[in-house]
Amino acid sequence: MSDCNSCPSKGKCGSSSESCGVKNNPNNKVKKIIGVMSGKGGVGKSTISAMLAKTLRKKGYKVGLMDADITGPSAVRLMGLQGEHAYGDGDGNIIPAENKDGIKVISLNLMMEDENQPVIWRGAMLSSCVTQFWSETLWGELDYLVIDMPPGTGDVTLTVMQSIPLSGVIMVTLPQDMVGMIVTKSLNMARMMKIPVYGLVQNMSYVKCPHCGEKINIFGDSTANMALEQGVPLLGELPTNADLAALSTGSGEISDPEISDVFETLVKTIG
Ligand code: ADP
């Protein structure tokens, strides 16, 4: 949960760390809010957010997915919601779209006429979009809200951390020193904001040979060291895998049980 002590507006905004001046929609009851984060773009944060939401939903939980990666939104495709829209109910609420599994989704792409149009906004606009997603979306009752966080440690990430009472974050990384260095910045940001870090998921960790099953570590392996150095658990390793890539078409199932096991571990970890 965000803490006023680390906030640059401490003492000036007149609110508590519960909401940081951004009101929760009084119609919502959200039990746990899980941020999926990475300092770097393109590492699989959205894919892992979508898979986590799907895994939770399969277990019967009520699940929402907030796409806070405003300029690089992928939740609509990952949830099979192309052509669908979120809309206002005329009462100040945004009604999220719901996918075929019953996962509620909010993303700027659900409000755009054309998904190919870029969002060319300054930081303040991007941040206010995220706070509206939080304060205006009518989630109703949710067991879990998964937030696909923006990449990096900039304005919008800060807004999510300060405005939304995150239960904790899962950090996504790749087994490469350069990515590790950038992800460590995000880890440190979460610590500075006093947000619990559940642990690391190493994506694109290996490729499994379809003939003999041998695991080939294309990038090498640096995340285990990073987890050790940073004192955070390594929660799982995901392969570079065609089923995971195909999720971006909004369909498909994961056939490799080792992948499903990683998400089972994530569900157990977030509790
Ligand atoms: P991010 O949200 O970090 O920008 P994405 O989840 O959008 O990353 O993933 C970037 C690209 O890599 C997407 O095209 C996605 O389908 C693909 N991808 C992510 N993880 C995997 C994986 N484990 N195996 C194969 N493709 C993946």
PDB file of C-alpha atoms and ligand atoms in Angstrom:
ATOM      1  CA  MET A   1       0.000   0.000   0.000  1.00  0.00           C
ATOM      2  CA  SER A   2       1.283   3.472  -0.764  1.00  0.00           C
ATOM      3  CA  ASP A   3       2.652   5.384   2.192  1.00  0.00           C
ATOM      4  CA  CYS A   4       2.361   9.134   2.700  1.00  0.00           C
ATOM      5  CA  ASN A   5       5.895   9.257   4.138  1.00  0.00           C
ATOM      6  CA  SER A   6       7.414   8.619   0.725  1.00  0.00           C
ATOM      7  CA  CYS A   7       5.078  10.998  -1.114  1.00  0.00           C
ATOM      8  CA  PRO A   8       6.357  14.350  -2.405  1.00  0.00           C
ATOM      9  CA  SER A   9       2.905  15.862  -1.591  1.00  0.00           C
ATOM     10  CA  LYS A  10       2.997  14.662   2.015  1.00  0.00           C
ATOM     11  CA  GLY A  11       0.958  16.942   4.227  1.00  0.00           C
ATOM     12  CA  LYS A  12      -0.325  19.019   1.314  1.00  0.00           C
ATOM     13  CA  CYS A  13      -3.037  16.861  -0.211  1.00  0.00           C
ATOM     14  CA  GLY A  14      -5.099  16.368   2.937  1.00  0.00           C
ATOM     15  CA  SER A  15      -5.778  12.697   2.329  1.00  0.00           C
ATOM     16  CA  SER A  16      -4.725   9.404   3.853  1.00  0.00           C
ATOM     17  CA  SER A  17      -2.459   6.731   2.377  1.00  0.00           C
ATOM     18  CA  GLU A  18      -5.621   4.679   1.761  1.00  0.00           C
ATOM     19  CA  SER A  19      -6.591   6.679  -1.288  1.00  0.00           C
ATOM     20  CA  CYS A  20      -4.000   9.399  -1.766  1.00  0.00           C
ATOM     21  CA  GLY A  21      -6.718  11.854  -2.740  1.00  0.00           C
ATOM     22  CA  VAL A  22      -8.093   9.567  -5.434  1.00  0.00           C
ATOM     23  CA  LYS A  23     -11.408   8.216  -4.323  1.00  0.00           C
ATOM     24  CA  ASN A  24     -12.322   4.608  -4.835  1.00  0.00           C
ATOM     25  CA  ASN A  25     -15.675   4.136  -6.505  1.00  0.00           C
ATOM     26  CA  PRO A  26     -18.037   3.564  -3.552  1.00  0.00           C
ATOM     27  CA  ASN A  27     -19.806   0.835  -5.534  1.00  0.00           C
ATOM     28  CA  ASN A  28     -16.636  -1.262  -5.689  1.00  0.00           C
ATOM     29  CA  LYS A  29     -15.399  -3.883  -3.280  1.00  0.00           C
ATOM     30  CA  VAL A  30     -11.985  -5.070  -4.427  1.00  0.00           C
ATOM     31  CA  LYS A  31     -10.265  -7.504  -2.085  1.00  0.00           C
ATOM     32  CA  LYS A  32      -6.759  -7.688  -3.563  1.00  0.00           C
ATOM     33  CA  ILE A  33      -4.939  -5.532  -6.071  1.00  0.00           C
ATOM     34  CA  ILE A  34      -1.938  -7.082  -7.761  1.00  0.00           C
ATOM     35  CA  GLY A  35       0.415  -4.993  -9.892  1.00  0.00           C
ATOM     36  CA  VAL A  36       2.435  -6.739 -12.588  1.00  0.00           C
ATOM     37  CA  MET A  37       5.474  -4.604 -13.117  1.00  0.00           C
ATOM     38  CA  SER A  38       8.764  -4.352 -14.932  1.00  0.00           C
ATOM     39  CA  GLY A  39      11.166  -1.534 -15.505  1.00  0.00           C
ATOM     40  CA  LYS A  40      11.426  -2.525 -19.140  1.00  0.00           C
ATOM     41  CA  GLY A  41       8.851  -2.785 -21.916  1.00  0.00           C
ATOM     42  CA  GLY A  42       8.441  -5.893 -24.025  1.00  0.00           C
ATOM     43  CA  VAL A  43       9.455  -8.374 -21.345  1.00  0.00           C
ATOM     44  CA  GLY A  44       6.020 -10.021 -21.073  1.00  0.00           C
ATOM     45  CA  LYS A  45       4.316  -7.986 -18.349  1.00  0.00           C
ATOM     46  CA  SER A  46       0.988  -7.867 -20.216  1.00  0.00           C
ATOM     47  CA  THR A  47       1.133 -11.547 -21.155  1.00  0.00           C
ATOM     48  CA  ILE A  48       1.761 -12.502 -17.536  1.00  0.00           C
ATOM     49  CA  SER A  49      -1.000 -10.142 -16.288  1.00  0.00           C
ATOM     50  CA  ALA A  50      -3.447 -11.781 -18.703  1.00  0.00           C
ATOM     51  CA  MET A  51      -2.396 -15.318 -17.756  1.00  0.00           C
ATOM     52  CA  LEU A  52      -2.634 -14.495 -14.056  1.00  0.00           C
ATOM     53  CA  ALA A  53      -6.138 -13.073 -14.559  1.00  0.00           C
ATOM     54  CA  LYS A  54      -7.168 -16.169 -16.539  1.00  0.00           C
ATOM     55  CA  THR A  55      -5.730 -18.562 -13.942  1.00  0.00           C
ATOM     56  CA  LEU A  56      -7.527 -16.760 -11.121  1.00  0.00           C
ATOM     57  CA  ARG A  57     -10.774 -16.757 -13.071  1.00  0.00           C
ATOM     58  CA  LYS A  58     -10.498 -20.489 -13.794  1.00  0.00           C
ATOM     59  CA  LYS A  59     -10.393 -21.019 -10.052  1.00  0.00           C
ATOM     60  CA  GLY A  60     -13.746 -19.265  -9.779  1.00  0.00           C
ATOM     61  CA  TYR A  61     -12.551 -15.902  -8.464  1.00  0.00           C
ATOM     62  CA  LYS A  62     -14.113 -12.624  -9.579  1.00  0.00           C
ATOM     63  CA  VAL A  63     -11.364 -10.936 -11.541  1.00  0.00           C
ATOM     64  CA  GLY A  64     -10.723  -7.564 -13.141  1.00  0.00           C
ATOM     65  CA  LEU A  65      -7.822  -6.499 -15.350  1.00  0.00           C
ATOM     66  CA  MET A  66      -6.792  -2.857 -15.537  1.00  0.00           C
ATOM     67  CA  ASP A  67      -4.558  -1.909 -18.437  1.00  0.00           C
ATOM     68  CA  ALA A  68      -2.475   0.896 -16.941  1.00  0.00           C
ATOM     69  CA  ASP A  69       0.036   0.634 -19.794  1.00  0.00           C
ATOM     70  CA  ILE A  70      -1.824   3.491 -21.476  1.00  0.00           C
ATOM     71  CA  THR A  71       0.465   4.096 -24.430  1.00  0.00           C
ATOM     72  CA  GLY A  72       1.103   0.412 -25.157  1.00  0.00           C
ATOM     73  CA  PRO A  73      -2.202  -1.241 -24.304  1.00  0.00           C
ATOM     74  CA  SER A  74      -2.511  -4.966 -24.970  1.00  0.00           C
ATOM     75  CA  ALA A  75      -5.255  -6.162 -22.590  1.00  0.00           C
ATOM     76  CA  VAL A  76      -8.014  -5.868 -25.190  1.00  0.00           C
ATOM     77  CA  ARG A  77      -6.336  -8.314 -27.551  1.00  0.00           C
ATOM     78  CA  LEU A  78      -5.081 -10.589 -24.805  1.00  0.00           C
ATOM     79  CA  MET A  79      -8.608 -10.874 -23.429  1.00  0.00           C
ATOM     80  CA  GLY A  80     -10.213 -11.423 -26.852  1.00  0.00           C
ATOM     81  CA  LEU A  81     -12.168  -8.161 -26.679  1.00  0.00           C
ATOM     82  CA  GLN A  82     -11.359  -6.577 -30.018  1.00  0.00           C
ATOM     83  CA  GLY A  83     -14.278  -4.497 -31.276  1.00  0.00           C
ATOM     84  CA  GLU A  84     -15.765  -4.250 -27.767  1.00  0.00           C
ATOM     85  CA  HIS A  85     -16.145  -0.999 -25.836  1.00  0.00           C
ATOM     86  CA  ALA A  86     -16.234   0.307 -22.306  1.00  0.00           C
ATOM     87  CA  TYR A  87     -18.808   3.039 -21.851  1.00  0.00           C
ATOM     88  CA  GLY A  88     -20.107   5.592 -19.353  1.00  0.00           C
ATOM     89  CA  ASP A  89     -23.415   4.885 -17.611  1.00  0.00           C
ATOM     90  CA  GLY A  90     -24.308   8.587 -17.432  1.00  0.00           C
ATOM     91  CA  ASP A  91     -23.837   8.501 -13.661  1.00  0.00           C
ATOM     92  CA  GLY A  92     -20.094   9.044 -13.634  1.00  0.00           C
ATOM     93  CA  ASN A  93     -19.229   5.355 -13.823  1.00  0.00           C
ATOM     94  CA  ILE A  94     -17.249   3.592 -16.529  1.00  0.00           C
ATOM     95  CA  ILE A  95     -18.654   0.159 -17.318  1.00  0.00           C
ATOM     96  CA  PRO A  96     -15.762  -2.193 -18.117  1.00  0.00           C
ATOM     97  CA  ALA A  97     -15.952  -4.724 -20.934  1.00  0.00           C
ATOM     98  CA  GLU A  98     -16.284  -8.355 -19.934  1.00  0.00           C
ATOM     99  CA  ASN A  99     -14.628 -11.170 -21.835  1.00  0.00           C
ATOM    100  CA  LYS A 100     -16.103 -14.593 -22.534  1.00  0.00           C
ATOM    101  CA  ASP A 101     -14.619 -16.004 -19.321  1.00  0.00           C
ATOM    102  CA  GLY A 102     -16.179 -13.231 -17.228  1.00  0.00           C
ATOM    103  CA  ILE A 103     -13.014 -11.171 -16.657  1.00  0.00           C
ATOM    104  CA  LYS A 104     -13.814  -7.460 -16.444  1.00  0.00           C
ATOM    105  CA  VAL A 105     -11.357  -5.330 -18.399  1.00  0.00           C
ATOM    106  CA  ILE A 106     -10.622  -1.635 -18.634  1.00  0.00           C
ATOM    107  CA  SER A 107      -8.194  -0.282 -21.196  1.00  0.00           C
ATOM    108  CA  LEU A 108      -7.957   2.929 -23.175  1.00  0.00           C
ATOM    109  CA  ASN A 109      -8.260   0.829 -26.309  1.00  0.00           C
ATOM    110  CA  LEU A 110     -11.828   0.009 -25.231  1.00  0.00           C
ATOM    111  CA  MET A 111     -12.573   3.711 -25.610  1.00  0.00           C
ATOM    112  CA  MET A 112     -10.863   4.337 -28.955  1.00  0.00           C
ATOM    113  CA  GLU A 113     -12.620   4.212 -32.288  1.00  0.00           C
ATOM    114  CA  ASP A 114      -9.464   2.859 -33.902  1.00  0.00           C
ATOM    115  CA  GLU A 115      -6.972   0.781 -31.897  1.00  0.00           C
ATOM    116  CA  ASN A 116      -4.179   1.874 -34.238  1.00  0.00           C
ATOM    117  CA  GLN A 117      -4.428   5.527 -33.235  1.00  0.00           C
ATOM    118  CA  PRO A 118      -1.583   6.538 -30.911  1.00  0.00           C
ATOM    119  CA  VAL A 119      -2.191   8.265 -27.608  1.00  0.00           C
ATOM    120  CA  ILE A 120       0.040  11.332 -27.732  1.00  0.00           C
ATOM    121  CA  TRP A 121      -0.443  12.681 -24.246  1.00  0.00           C
ATOM    122  CA  ARG A 122       1.787  14.298 -21.706  1.00  0.00           C
ATOM    123  CA  GLY A 123       2.387  12.580 -18.370  1.00  0.00           C
ATOM    124  CA  ALA A 124      -0.368  14.448 -16.507  1.00  0.00           C
ATOM    125  CA  MET A 125      -3.017  13.243 -18.967  1.00  0.00           C
ATOM    126  CA  LEU A 126      -1.756   9.663 -18.803  1.00  0.00           C
ATOM    127  CA  SER A 127      -1.807   9.789 -15.025  1.00  0.00           C
ATOM    128  CA  SER A 128      -5.309  11.191 -14.889  1.00  0.00           C
ATOM    129  CA  CYS A 129      -6.466   8.398 -17.208  1.00  0.00           C
ATOM    130  CA  VAL A 130      -5.173   5.839 -14.685  1.00  0.00           C
ATOM    131  CA  THR A 131      -6.796   7.570 -11.727  1.00  0.00           C
ATOM    132  CA  GLN A 132     -10.087   7.613 -13.639  1.00  0.00           C
ATOM    133  CA  PHE A 133      -9.728   3.892 -14.324  1.00  0.00           C
ATOM    134  CA  TRP A 134      -9.461   3.460 -10.563  1.00  0.00           C
ATOM    135  CA  SER A 135     -12.057   5.927  -9.322  1.00  0.00           C
ATOM    136  CA  GLU A 136     -14.701   5.650 -12.046  1.00  0.00           C
ATOM    137  CA  THR A 137     -14.683   2.067 -13.279  1.00  0.00           C
ATOM    138  CA  LEU A 138     -17.601   0.108 -11.907  1.00  0.00           C
ATOM    139  CA  TRP A 139     -15.816  -3.107 -10.985  1.00  0.00           C
ATOM    140  CA  GLY A 140     -18.450  -4.151  -8.453  1.00  0.00           C
ATOM    141  CA  GLU A 141     -17.198  -6.961  -6.244  1.00  0.00           C
ATOM    142  CA  LEU A 142     -13.812  -8.392  -7.181  1.00  0.00           C
ATOM    143  CA  ASP A 143     -11.611 -10.925  -5.470  1.00  0.00           C
ATOM    144  CA  TYR A 144      -8.642  -9.749  -7.531  1.00  0.00           C
ATOM    145  CA  LEU A 145      -7.856  -6.718  -9.624  1.00  0.00           C
ATOM    146  CA  VAL A 146      -4.739  -7.348 -11.719  1.00  0.00           C
ATOM    147  CA  ILE A 147      -3.030  -4.186 -12.949  1.00  0.00           C
ATOM    148  CA  ASP A 148      -0.813  -4.319 -16.006  1.00  0.00           C
ATOM    149  CA  MET A 149       1.517  -1.521 -14.911  1.00  0.00           C
ATOM    150  CA  PRO A 150       3.206   0.928 -17.286  1.00  0.00           C
ATOM    151  CA  PRO A 151       6.864   0.144 -18.020  1.00  0.00           C
ATOM    152  CA  GLY A 152       9.520   2.205 -16.297  1.00  0.00           C
ATOM    153  CA  THR A 153       9.587   4.257 -13.129  1.00  0.00           C
ATOM    154  CA  GLY A 154       7.992   7.438 -14.483  1.00  0.00           C
ATOM    155  CA  ASP A 155       4.884   9.509 -13.948  1.00  0.00           C
ATOM    156  CA  VAL A 156       2.199   6.904 -14.548  1.00  0.00           C
ATOM    157  CA  THR A 157       3.877   4.180 -12.485  1.00  0.00           C
ATOM    158  CA  LEU A 158       4.191   6.683  -9.659  1.00  0.00           C
ATOM    159  CA  THR A 159       0.499   7.551  -9.989  1.00  0.00           C
ATOM    160  CA  VAL A 160      -0.518   3.897  -9.817  1.00  0.00           C
ATOM    161  CA  MET A 161       1.650   3.372  -6.749  1.00  0.00           C
ATOM    162  CA  GLN A 162       0.428   6.507  -4.999  1.00  0.00           C
ATOM    163  CA  SER A 163      -3.244   6.409  -5.950  1.00  0.00           C
ATOM    164  CA  ILE A 164      -4.172   2.750  -5.898  1.00  0.00           C
ATOM    165  CA  PRO A 165      -3.840   0.674  -2.710  1.00  0.00           C
ATOM    166  CA  LEU A 166      -1.772  -2.120  -4.226  1.00  0.00           C
ATOM    167  CA  SER A 167      -1.573  -5.318  -2.170  1.00  0.00           C
ATOM    168  CA  GLY A 168       1.777  -6.042  -3.826  1.00  0.00           C
ATOM    169  CA  VAL A 169       3.611  -6.374  -7.118  1.00  0.00           C
ATOM    170  CA  ILE A 170       4.986  -9.215  -9.188  1.00  0.00           C
ATOM    171  CA  MET A 171       8.141  -8.160 -11.010  1.00  0.00           C
ATOM    172  CA  VAL A 172       8.765  -9.509 -14.508  1.00  0.00           C
ATOM    173  CA  THR A 173      12.274  -9.801 -15.834  1.00  0.00           C
ATOM    174  CA  LEU A 174      14.363 -11.543 -18.475  1.00  0.00           C
ATOM    175  CA  PRO A 175      17.544 -13.506 -17.795  1.00  0.00           C
ATOM    176  CA  GLN A 176      19.802 -10.761 -19.048  1.00  0.00           C
ATOM    177  CA  ASP A 177      22.024  -8.458 -16.992  1.00  0.00           C
ATOM    178  CA  MET A 178      20.935  -5.299 -18.768  1.00  0.00           C
ATOM    179  CA  VAL A 179      17.238  -6.036 -18.195  1.00  0.00           C
ATOM    180  CA  GLY A 180      18.061  -7.042 -14.617  1.00  0.00           C
ATOM    181  CA  MET A 181      19.658  -3.663 -13.974  1.00  0.00           C
ATOM    182  CA  ILE A 182      16.529  -1.836 -15.189  1.00  0.00           C
ATOM    183  CA  VAL A 183      14.163  -4.157 -13.325  1.00  0.00           C
ATOM    184  CA  THR A 184      16.209  -3.544 -10.170  1.00  0.00           C
ATOM    185  CA  LYS A 185      15.283   0.134 -10.501  1.00  0.00           C
ATOM    186  CA  SER A 186      11.615  -0.883 -10.411  1.00  0.00           C
ATOM    187  CA  LEU A 187      12.249  -3.119  -7.421  1.00  0.00           C
ATOM    188  CA  ASN A 188      13.827  -0.210  -5.624  1.00  0.00           C
ATOM    189  CA  MET A 189      10.956   2.053  -6.595  1.00  0.00           C
ATOM    190  CA  ALA A 190       8.451  -0.408  -5.100  1.00  0.00           C
ATOM    191  CA  ARG A 191      10.541  -0.541  -1.928  1.00  0.00           C
ATOM    192  CA  MET A 192      10.752   3.249  -1.711  1.00  0.00           C
ATOM    193  CA  MET A 193       6.975   3.411  -2.087  1.00  0.00           C
ATOM    194  CA  LYS A 194       6.647   0.685   0.579  1.00  0.00           C
ATOM    195  CA  ILE A 195       4.787  -1.667  -1.736  1.00  0.00           C
ATOM    196  CA  PRO A 196       5.362  -5.371  -1.062  1.00  0.00           C
ATOM    197  CA  VAL A 197       7.148  -7.292  -3.813  1.00  0.00           C
ATOM    198  CA  TYR A 198       5.887 -10.879  -4.088  1.00  0.00           C
ATOM    199  CA  GLY A 199       8.894 -11.888  -6.169  1.00  0.00           C
ATOM    200  CA  LEU A 200      10.335 -12.170  -9.653  1.00  0.00           C
ATOM    201  CA  VAL A 201       9.100 -14.059 -12.681  1.00  0.00           C
ATOM    202  CA  GLN A 202      11.766 -14.728 -15.265  1.00  0.00           C
ATOM    203  CA  ASN A 203      10.098 -14.687 -18.665  1.00  0.00           C
ATOM    204  CA  MET A 204      11.576 -16.082 -21.890  1.00  0.00           C
ATOM    205  CA  SER A 205      13.881 -18.018 -19.641  1.00  0.00           C
ATOM    206  CA  TYR A 206      14.509 -20.879 -22.038  1.00  0.00           C
ATOM    207  CA  VAL A 207      13.241 -22.591 -25.164  1.00  0.00           C
ATOM    208  CA  LYS A 208      12.164 -26.191 -24.903  1.00  0.00           C
ATOM    209  CA  CYS A 209      13.221 -28.449 -27.777  1.00  0.00           C
ATOM    210  CA  PRO A 210       9.997 -29.924 -29.230  1.00  0.00           C
ATOM    211  CA  HIS A 211      11.810 -33.205 -29.999  1.00  0.00           C
ATOM    212  CA  CYS A 212      13.800 -34.041 -26.868  1.00  0.00           C
ATOM    213  CA  GLY A 213      12.458 -31.536 -24.320  1.00  0.00           C
ATOM    214  CA  GLU A 214      15.927 -30.125 -23.606  1.00  0.00           C
ATOM    215  CA  LYS A 215      15.833 -26.598 -22.183  1.00  0.00           C
ATOM    216  CA  ILE A 216      18.056 -24.148 -24.026  1.00  0.00           C
ATOM    217  CA  ASN A 217      18.933 -20.981 -22.124  1.00  0.00           C
ATOM    218  CA  ILE A 218      19.311 -18.506 -24.965  1.00  0.00           C
ATOM    219  CA  PHE A 219      20.070 -15.509 -22.760  1.00  0.00           C
ATOM    220  CA  GLY A 220      22.055 -17.378 -20.130  1.00  0.00           C
ATOM    221  CA  ASP A 221      20.857 -17.059 -16.558  1.00  0.00           C
ATOM    222  CA  SER A 222      21.248 -14.013 -14.378  1.00  0.00           C
ATOM    223  CA  THR A 223      17.921 -13.693 -12.589  1.00  0.00           C
ATOM    224  CA  ALA A 224      18.690 -16.238  -9.884  1.00  0.00           C
ATOM    225  CA  ASN A 225      21.671 -14.069  -8.851  1.00  0.00           C
ATOM    226  CA  MET A 226      19.570 -10.964  -9.017  1.00  0.00           C
ATOM    227  CA  ALA A 227      16.894 -12.532  -6.804  1.00  0.00           C
ATOM    228  CA  LEU A 228      19.582 -13.519  -4.321  1.00  0.00           C
ATOM    229  CA  GLU A 229      21.260 -10.111  -4.346  1.00  0.00           C
ATOM    230  CA  GLN A 230      17.956  -8.308  -3.999  1.00  0.00           C
ATOM    231  CA  GLY A 231      16.553 -10.698  -1.413  1.00  0.00           C
ATOM    232  CA  VAL A 232      13.365 -11.429  -3.360  1.00  0.00           C
ATOM    233  CA  PRO A 233      12.062 -14.877  -4.276  1.00  0.00           C
ATOM    234  CA  LEU A 234      12.291 -16.167  -7.823  1.00  0.00           C
ATOM    235  CA  LEU A 235       8.692 -17.339  -8.239  1.00  0.00           C
ATOM    236  CA  GLY A 236       9.057 -19.055 -11.582  1.00  0.00           C
ATOM    237  CA  GLU A 237      10.616 -19.291 -15.016  1.00  0.00           C
ATOM    238  CA  LEU A 238       8.567 -19.189 -18.180  1.00  0.00           C
ATOM    239  CA  PRO A 239       9.814 -20.436 -21.548  1.00  0.00           C
ATOM    240  CA  THR A 240       9.639 -18.607 -24.834  1.00  0.00           C
ATOM    241  CA  ASN A 241       6.635 -20.512 -26.021  1.00  0.00           C
ATOM    242  CA  ALA A 242       4.246 -20.430 -28.972  1.00  0.00           C
ATOM    243  CA  ASP A 243       1.129 -20.829 -26.777  1.00  0.00           C
ATOM    244  CA  LEU A 244       2.118 -17.811 -24.695  1.00  0.00           C
ATOM    245  CA  ALA A 245       2.781 -15.789 -27.849  1.00  0.00           C
ATOM    246  CA  ALA A 246      -0.597 -16.846 -29.268  1.00  0.00           C
ATOM    247  CA  LEU A 247      -2.426 -15.376 -26.276  1.00  0.00           C
ATOM    248  CA  SER A 248      -2.115 -12.022 -28.023  1.00  0.00           C
ATOM    249  CA  THR A 249      -4.734 -13.229 -30.499  1.00  0.00           C
ATOM    250  CA  GLY A 250      -7.173 -13.563 -27.612  1.00  0.00           C
ATOM    251  CA  SER A 251      -7.518 -17.294 -27.898  1.00  0.00           C
ATOM    252  CA  GLY A 252      -5.641 -20.459 -27.274  1.00  0.00           C
ATOM    253  CA  GLU A 253      -4.780 -22.601 -24.321  1.00  0.00           C
ATOM    254  CA  ILE A 254      -1.499 -23.348 -22.614  1.00  0.00           C
ATOM    255  CA  SER A 255      -0.512 -26.963 -23.149  1.00  0.00           C
ATOM    256  CA  ASP A 256       2.807 -27.085 -21.252  1.00  0.00           C
ATOM    257  CA  PRO A 257       2.091 -28.011 -17.603  1.00  0.00           C
ATOM    258  CA  GLU A 258       5.342 -26.326 -16.520  1.00  0.00           C
ATOM    259  CA  ILE A 259       3.835 -22.997 -17.611  1.00  0.00           C
ATOM    260  CA  SER A 260       0.576 -23.639 -15.756  1.00  0.00           C
ATOM    261  CA  ASP A 261       2.611 -24.574 -12.657  1.00  0.00           C
ATOM    262  CA  VAL A 262       4.251 -21.143 -12.637  1.00  0.00           C
ATOM    263  CA  PHE A 263       0.846 -19.462 -12.553  1.00  0.00           C
ATOM    264  CA  GLU A 264      -0.355 -21.846  -9.841  1.00  0.00           C
ATOM    265  CA  THR A 265       2.664 -20.693  -7.804  1.00  0.00           C
ATOM    266  CA  LEU A 266       1.776 -17.051  -8.449  1.00  0.00           C
ATOM    267  CA  VAL A 267      -1.801 -17.614  -7.294  1.00  0.00           C
ATOM    268  CA  LYS A 268      -0.566 -19.318  -4.110  1.00  0.00           C
ATOM    269  CA  THR A 269       1.951 -16.536  -3.494  1.00  0.00           C
ATOM    270  CA  ILE A 270      -0.506 -13.657  -3.775  1.00  0.00           C
ATOM    271  CA  GLY A 271      -2.882 -15.572  -1.490  1.00  0.00           C
TER     272      GLY A 271
HETATM  273  P1  ADP B   1       5.155  -6.054 -22.077  1.00  0.00           P
HETATM  274  O1  ADP B   1       3.786  -5.982 -21.490  1.00  0.00           O
HETATM  275  O2  ADP B   1       6.219  -6.237 -21.041  1.00  0.00           O
HETATM  276  O3  ADP B   1       5.456  -4.939 -23.012  1.00  0.00           O
HETATM  277  P2  ADP B   1       4.135  -8.251 -23.671  1.00  0.00           P
HETATM  278  O4  ADP B   1       3.450  -9.154 -22.724  1.00  0.00           O
HETATM  279  O5  ADP B   1       3.288  -7.334 -24.495  1.00  0.00           O
HETATM  280  O6  ADP B   1       5.267  -7.400 -22.927  1.00  0.00           O
HETATM  281  O7  ADP B   1       5.052  -9.160 -24.571  1.00  0.00           O
HETATM  282  C1  ADP B   1       5.833  -8.631 -25.638  1.00  0.00           C
HETATM  283  C2  ADP B   1       5.744  -9.587 -26.816  1.00  0.00           C
HETATM  284  O8  ADP B   1       6.360 -10.818 -26.486  1.00  0.00           O
HETATM  285  C3  ADP B   1       4.309  -9.931 -27.212  1.00  0.00           C
HETATM  286  O9  ADP B   1       4.272 -10.040 -28.609  1.00  0.00           O
HETATM  287  C4  ADP B   1       4.041 -11.274 -26.540  1.00  0.00           C
HETATM  288  O10 ADP B   1       3.106 -12.050 -27.270  1.00  0.00           O
HETATM  289  C5  ADP B   1       5.425 -11.898 -26.580  1.00  0.00           C
HETATM  290  N1  ADP B   1       5.688 -12.768 -25.428  1.00  0.00           N
HETATM  291  C6  ADP B   1       5.698 -12.424 -24.122  1.00  0.00           C
HETATM  292  N2  ADP B   1       6.069 -13.472 -23.354  1.00  0.00           N
HETATM  293  C7  ADP B   1       6.302 -14.507 -24.190  1.00  0.00           C
HETATM  294  C8  ADP B   1       6.739 -15.861 -24.011  1.00  0.00           C
HETATM  295  N3  ADP B   1       7.035 -16.352 -22.816  1.00  0.00           N
HETATM  296  N4  ADP B   1       6.859 -16.638 -25.120  1.00  0.00           N
HETATM  297  C9  ADP B   1       6.598 -16.145 -26.364  1.00  0.00           C
HETATM  298  N5  ADP B   1       6.207 -14.879 -26.591  1.00  0.00           N
HETATM  299  C10 ADP B   1       6.060 -14.054 -25.529  1.00  0.00           C
END
